[in-house]
Structures are given as C-alpha cells and as structure tokens.
C-alpha positions as semicolon CSV with decimal commas, in nm:
position;residue;x (nm);y (nm);z (nm)
1;M;0,000;0,000;0,000
2;S;0,102;0,354;-0,058
3;N;-0,020;0,693;0,066
4;F;-0,327;0,859;-0,093
5;D;-0,238;1,088;-0,388
6;V;-0,426;1,404;-0,336
7;D;-0,343;1,533;-0,681
8;I;-0,515;1,249;-0,872
9;G;-0,750;1,141;-0,592
10;T;-0,656;0,772;-0,606
11;M;-0,490;0,513;-0,390
12;D;-0,249;0,241;-0,514
13;E;-0,391;-0,101;-0,480
14;V;-0,268;-0,454;-0,436
15;I;-0,408;-0,735;-0,642
16;F;-0,433;-1,074;-0,485
17;R;-0,527;-1,382;-0,697
18;L;-0,645;-1,718;-0,568
19;Q;-0,756;-2,024;-0,749
20;G;-1,023;-2,252;-0,615
21;I;-1,360;-2,435;-0,668
22;V;-1,681;-2,230;-0,660
23;S;-1,882;-2,331;-0,348
24;D;-2,136;-2,056;-0,343
25;K;-2,230;-1,758;-0,551
26;M;-2,472;-1,463;-0,616
27;L;-2,387;-1,334;-0,958
28;P;-2,561;-1,114;-1,208
29;P;-2,774;-1,056;-1,405
30;M;-3,043;-0,932;-1,165
31;A;-3,406;-1,003;-1,255
32;K;-3,573;-0,716;-1,051
33;P;-3,437;-0,377;-0,932
34;A;-3,417;-0,282;-0,561
35;L;-3,749;-0,173;-0,415
36;T;-3,598;0,137;-0,238
37;V;-3,287;0,343;-0,268
38;K;-3,181;0,236;0,080
39;Q;-3,132;-0,123;-0,053
40;Q;-2,888;-0,024;-0,322
41;P;-2,570;-0,017;-0,106
42;Y;-2,641;-0,378;-0,010
43;L;-2,676;-0,505;-0,368
44;R;-2,348;-0,690;-0,468
45;T;-2,178;-0,961;-0,656
46;T;-2,075;-1,247;-0,423
47;I;-1,866;-1,563;-0,484
48;A;-1,705;-1,811;-0,250
49;I;-1,432;-2,059;-0,337
50;T;-1,284;-2,355;-0,155
51;G;-0,976;-2,576;-0,193
52;L;-1,151;-2,897;-0,073
53;G;-0,872;-2,954;0,172
54;D;-0,584;-2,854;-0,054
55;I;-0,272;-2,788;0,157
56;V;-0,158;-2,474;-0,045
57;F;-0,507;-2,323;-0,026
58;N;-0,530;-2,383;0,346
59;K;-0,198;-2,215;0,399
60;V;-0,309;-1,908;0,209
61;M;-0,617;-1,903;0,423
62;E;-0,403;-1,912;0,740
63;K;-0,204;-1,612;0,611
64;L;-0,515;-1,408;0,525
65;F;-0,722;-1,499;0,831
66;S;-0,458;-1,575;1,096
67;S;-0,716;-1,539;1,377
68;V;-0,986;-1,751;1,228
69;L;-0,977;-2,105;1,091
70;Q;-1,126;-2,064;0,744
71;T;-1,143;-2,301;0,450
72;I;-1,378;-2,100;0,231
73;F;-1,282;-1,764;0,073
74;P;-1,584;-1,552;0,012
75;R;-1,555;-1,215;-0,166
76;T;-1,803;-0,946;-0,276
77;A;-1,820;-0,628;-0,480
78;Q;-2,097;-0,365;-0,453
79;Y;-2,277;-0,269;-0,757
80;F;-2,295;0,097;-0,663
81;T;-2,100;0,371;-0,500
82;K;-2,266;0,663;-0,321
83;V;-2,215;0,998;-0,483
84;S;-1,976;1,214;-0,264
85;A;-1,711;1,475;-0,281
86;Y;-1,472;1,210;-0,405
87;Q;-1,708;1,035;-0,649
88;D;-1,956;1,237;-0,858
89;K;-2,202;1,140;-1,123
90;S;-1,944;1,183;-1,398
91;D;-1,752;0,884;-1,274
92;N;-2,041;0,644;-1,374
93;I;-1,910;0,388;-1,621
94;G;-2,215;0,175;-1,700
95;F;-2,253;-0,201;-1,700
96;H;-2,131;-0,465;-1,937
97;P;-2,411;-0,612;-2,153
98;L;-2,348;-0,960;-2,013
99;V;-2,375;-0,833;-1,659
100;D;-2,691;-0,625;-1,710
101;P;-2,862;-0,738;-2,035
102;D;-3,203;-0,598;-1,936
103;N;-3,072;-0,273;-1,785
104;V;-3,209;-0,363;-1,450
105;L;-2,901;-0,236;-1,274
106;A;-2,866;0,071;-1,503
107;S;-3,218;0,180;-1,409
108;M;-3,103;0,218;-1,048
109;V;-2,824;0,465;-1,131
110;G;-2,928;0,821;-1,026
111;D;-2,839;1,121;-0,819
112;S;-2,745;0,917;-0,515
113;F;-2,563;0,616;-0,655
114;I;-2,341;0,550;-0,952
115;H;-2,160;0,237;-1,090
116;A;-1,790;0,349;-1,074
117;I;-1,471;0,178;-1,173
118;D;-1,420;0,040;-0,819
119;N;-1,754;-0,141;-0,852
120;K;-1,664;-0,313;-1,175
121;V;-1,616;-0,690;-1,172
122;Q;-1,483;-0,853;-1,493
123;F;-1,608;-1,193;-1,589
124;L;-1,360;-1,386;-1,822
125;R;-1,312;-1,734;-1,963
126;R;-0,984;-1,893;-2,048
127;E;-0,954;-2,103;-2,355
128;I;-0,642;-2,313;-2,436
129;L;-0,584;-2,308;-2,809
130;P;-0,428;-2,603;-3,003
131;D;-0,088;-2,444;-3,017
132;G;-0,091;-2,422;-2,632
133;T;-0,155;-2,045;-2,600
134;A;-0,432;-1,912;-2,389
135;R;-0,715;-1,686;-2,502
136;Y;-0,918;-1,473;-2,267
137;Y;-1,269;-1,345;-2,359
138;P;-1,571;-1,194;-2,182
139;Y;-1,789;-1,452;-2,028
140;N;-2,154;-1,464;-1,926
141;P;-2,168;-1,471;-1,533
142;A;-2,497;-1,669;-1,550
143;S;-2,302;-1,961;-1,688
144;I;-2,072;-1,990;-1,380
145;Q;-2,187;-2,274;-1,165
146;I;-2,099;-2,429;-0,829
147;G;-1,816;-2,676;-0,892
148;D;-1,636;-2,468;-1,163
149;I;-1,266;-2,414;-1,119
150;V;-1,205;-2,039;-1,121
151;K;-0,932;-1,778;-1,030
152;I;-1,058;-1,469;-0,858
153;S;-0,876;-1,132;-0,831
154;V;-0,921;-0,930;-0,515
155;A;-0,796;-0,570;-0,467
156;F;-0,675;-0,450;-0,125
157;V;-0,720;-0,076;-0,128
158;A;-0,775;0,209;0,120
159;F;-1,018;0,502;0,058
160;P;-1,010;0,840;0,233
161;A;-1,268;0,880;0,509
162;Q;-1,361;1,153;0,758
163;G;-1,113;1,288;1,004
164;N;-0,812;1,236;0,784
165;K;-0,856;0,863;0,811
166;Y;-0,865;0,581;0,556
167;K;-1,107;0,300;0,509
168;F;-0,946;-0,034;0,420
169;V;-1,158;-0,230;0,166
170;V;-1,108;-0,575;0,017
171;A;-1,309;-0,574;-0,309
172;L;-1,365;-0,849;-0,574
173;C;-1,252;-0,716;-0,918
174;E;-1,232;-1,027;-1,152
175;I;-1,365;-1,382;-1,188
176;L;-1,173;-1,596;-1,436
177;V;-1,322;-1,927;-1,535
178;L;-1,043;-2,184;-1,580
179;D;-1,228;-2,521;-1,619
180;Q;-1,590;-2,637;-1,629
181;E;-1,524;-2,998;-1,773
182;A;-1,510;-3,176;-1,434
183;R;-1,840;-3,013;-1,317
184;E;-2,008;-3,089;-1,641
185;K;-1,896;-3,456;-1,641
186;A;-2,028;-3,486;-1,279
187;D;-2,364;-3,328;-1,400
188;I;-2,397;-3,584;-1,676
189;L;-2,314;-3,872;-1,450
190;R;-2,574;-3,763;-1,194
191;M;-2,836;-3,729;-1,474
192;R;-2,757;-4,081;-1,590
193;L;-2,784;-4,226;-1,245
194;R;-3,116;-4,043;-1,193
195;Y;-3,285;-4,144;-1,517
196;T;-3,134;-4,494;-1,584
197;P;-3,397;-4,747;-1,501
198;A;-3,303;-5,020;-1,256
199;K;-3,243;-5,363;-1,397
200;R;-3,550;-5,571;-1,421
201;Q;-3,542;-5,885;-1,206
202;V;-3,661;-6,179;-1,433
203;A;-3,813;-6,459;-1,232
204;V;-3,642;-6,794;-1,299
205;L;-3,880;-7,081;-1,310
206;R;-3,715;-7,411;-1,216
207;R;-3,908;-7,731;-1,281
208;T;-3,852;-7,985;-1,006
209;K;-3,940;-8,344;-1,048
210;R;-4,207;-8,454;-0,800
211;Q;-4,083;-8,711;-0,549
212;L;-4,270;-9,035;-0,548
213;Y;-4,182;-9,100;-0,189
214;E;-4,130;-8,842;0,073
215;G;-3,904;-8,926;0,368
216;Q;-3,707;-9,221;0,473
217;I;-4,004;-9,382;0,641
218;D;-4,197;-9,414;0,317
219;I;-3,905;-9,559;0,136
220;E;-3,847;-9,826;0,407
221;D;-4,218;-9,915;0,416
222;T;-4,221;-9,962;0,044
223;Q;-3,910;-10,174;0,049
224;Q;-4,073;-10,403;0,306
225;R;-4,386;-10,436;0,103
226;M;-4,194;-10,539;-0,201
227;A;-3,990;-10,783;0,004
228;C;-4,306;-10,969;0,097
229;M;-4,415;-10,991;-0,271
230;R;-4,087;-11,163;-0,379
231;L;-4,117;-11,532;-0,468
232;N;-3,807;-11,746;-0,489
233;E;-3,750;-12,030;-0,734
234;D;-3,835;-12,309;-0,484
235;T;-4,172;-12,164;-0,391
236;V;-4,267;-12,124;-0,750
237;H;-4,149;-12,492;-0,832
238;N;-4,347;-12,635;-0,537
239;S;-4,655;-12,440;-0,631
240;N;-4,642;-12,580;-0,986
241;T;-4,597;-12,934;-0,864
242;M;-4,897;-12,919;-0,635
243;S;-5,110;-12,791;-0,904
244;Q;-5,018;-13,086;-1,129
245;D;-5,116;-13,338;-0,872
C-alpha cells in the first residue's frame, strides 16, 4: 500500500489472486431492481471458493485469516457507490451487456448512486488453443456454476474517510473461469444415475421333479412291502408241482 495521492485522488492497490472451486455464488444478471434506494448499497456480486482440503489453499487462508480457521474464501463487490465529494456522477461507467442485459442495474443509477470503476467486476473465460497458448474473452456470469474451477482477483485498497482517516476495503474485481469440464462430467453422471431405470429382475422358473416318496419312512415301508411280494424259485416250483397233482 502507498499513501493517498491528493493530486489524482486515487490510492495504489494490491491485487491478490487465488484459484479454487466455486462453493457458493450470487452473480448477475439481476431479474428485478431494488425496491428502495436504501437497498442499493447492499446489492452486490458475491462468490465463495474452496480448496477442498488442498494444503496450499489452506496455508493461504491461514495467512489471510490468521485469527480464524477458514477453508472458504468469500468475496463481494458492491454494484453501486454513493455519490460524494470524491465520487460524482461523471464517474459512472455503466454495466457490461453480459452483466446487465435487461438494464435492471442501469435503471437504479441516479443522483445518489453510480456504478464506478471500483464497482466493476470482470467476468472472463480462459480457452487453451491447439498451439498451447491461452485466449481470454468476456464470459456470461450466468454460466458460472458451483463446482467450476476459477481464479478470482481481489483488490486490497484504502479510501479516504472523515477525520483524515482511511477505510481499508477488500473488493472483488475479476472472476476468471479456468475449467468447467469436471463439473459438466459430474452433472452428466448424476443425470444418468437419476434417469437410468433399474435392472428388471426376471423370475427364473425351475421345474422340479415330483418325488414319489417323501421321507425315509415311506421308502423303508415300500421296500418291506416289495420284499413280501418276492417269490423265490423253490416256492414257484413247489406251487407248480402241487397244481399238477
């Protein structure tokens, strides 16, 4: 940080960049304007990223939040700045068409609030070309989803306040989408699991031969009955001799 430059009315800022996975978000475009002017200071772009236990990510969190154990990095940026002696209506820069396609945010700019350069958040997408070089282009914030791998840029800056004091602000200034393939594959897999019908269980009919005799008792009883019916050769011969006489 450096001292506030009275001549140009600005303060040098330090940009901090951190890569992570989107865990929560509240991104433009907005569907409806604020109901009252008092609500405008609280309208903001919000995103939170996590490292899912990554050691490097956790070490960075320890450096930034030494007093609090934190594994999620939430950042915000206000849509509007209040008109003051340091920021007049001529500093209004307007909104990008992808951020405010229906002019909902633009309709809230007036005598009390403007959209200044410090409120601007860039939304970019990185594309790796066949030759290995990277191309960056404006990206629709509505297409950013939880699970995407992004790199966010945060500005640490101090603004002049009353009583020759300065207000320290940490503001979100850029969201760069690095990869959405892992999240898209996971979405497809979940859809397949949700709509793939369960395998039908086909009943297998097994034909079993009916037993003529059930149990050992029936078998033994049958064997005894058959034994009584056996006739040996002597019995048959004697019977024939008696019949001839």
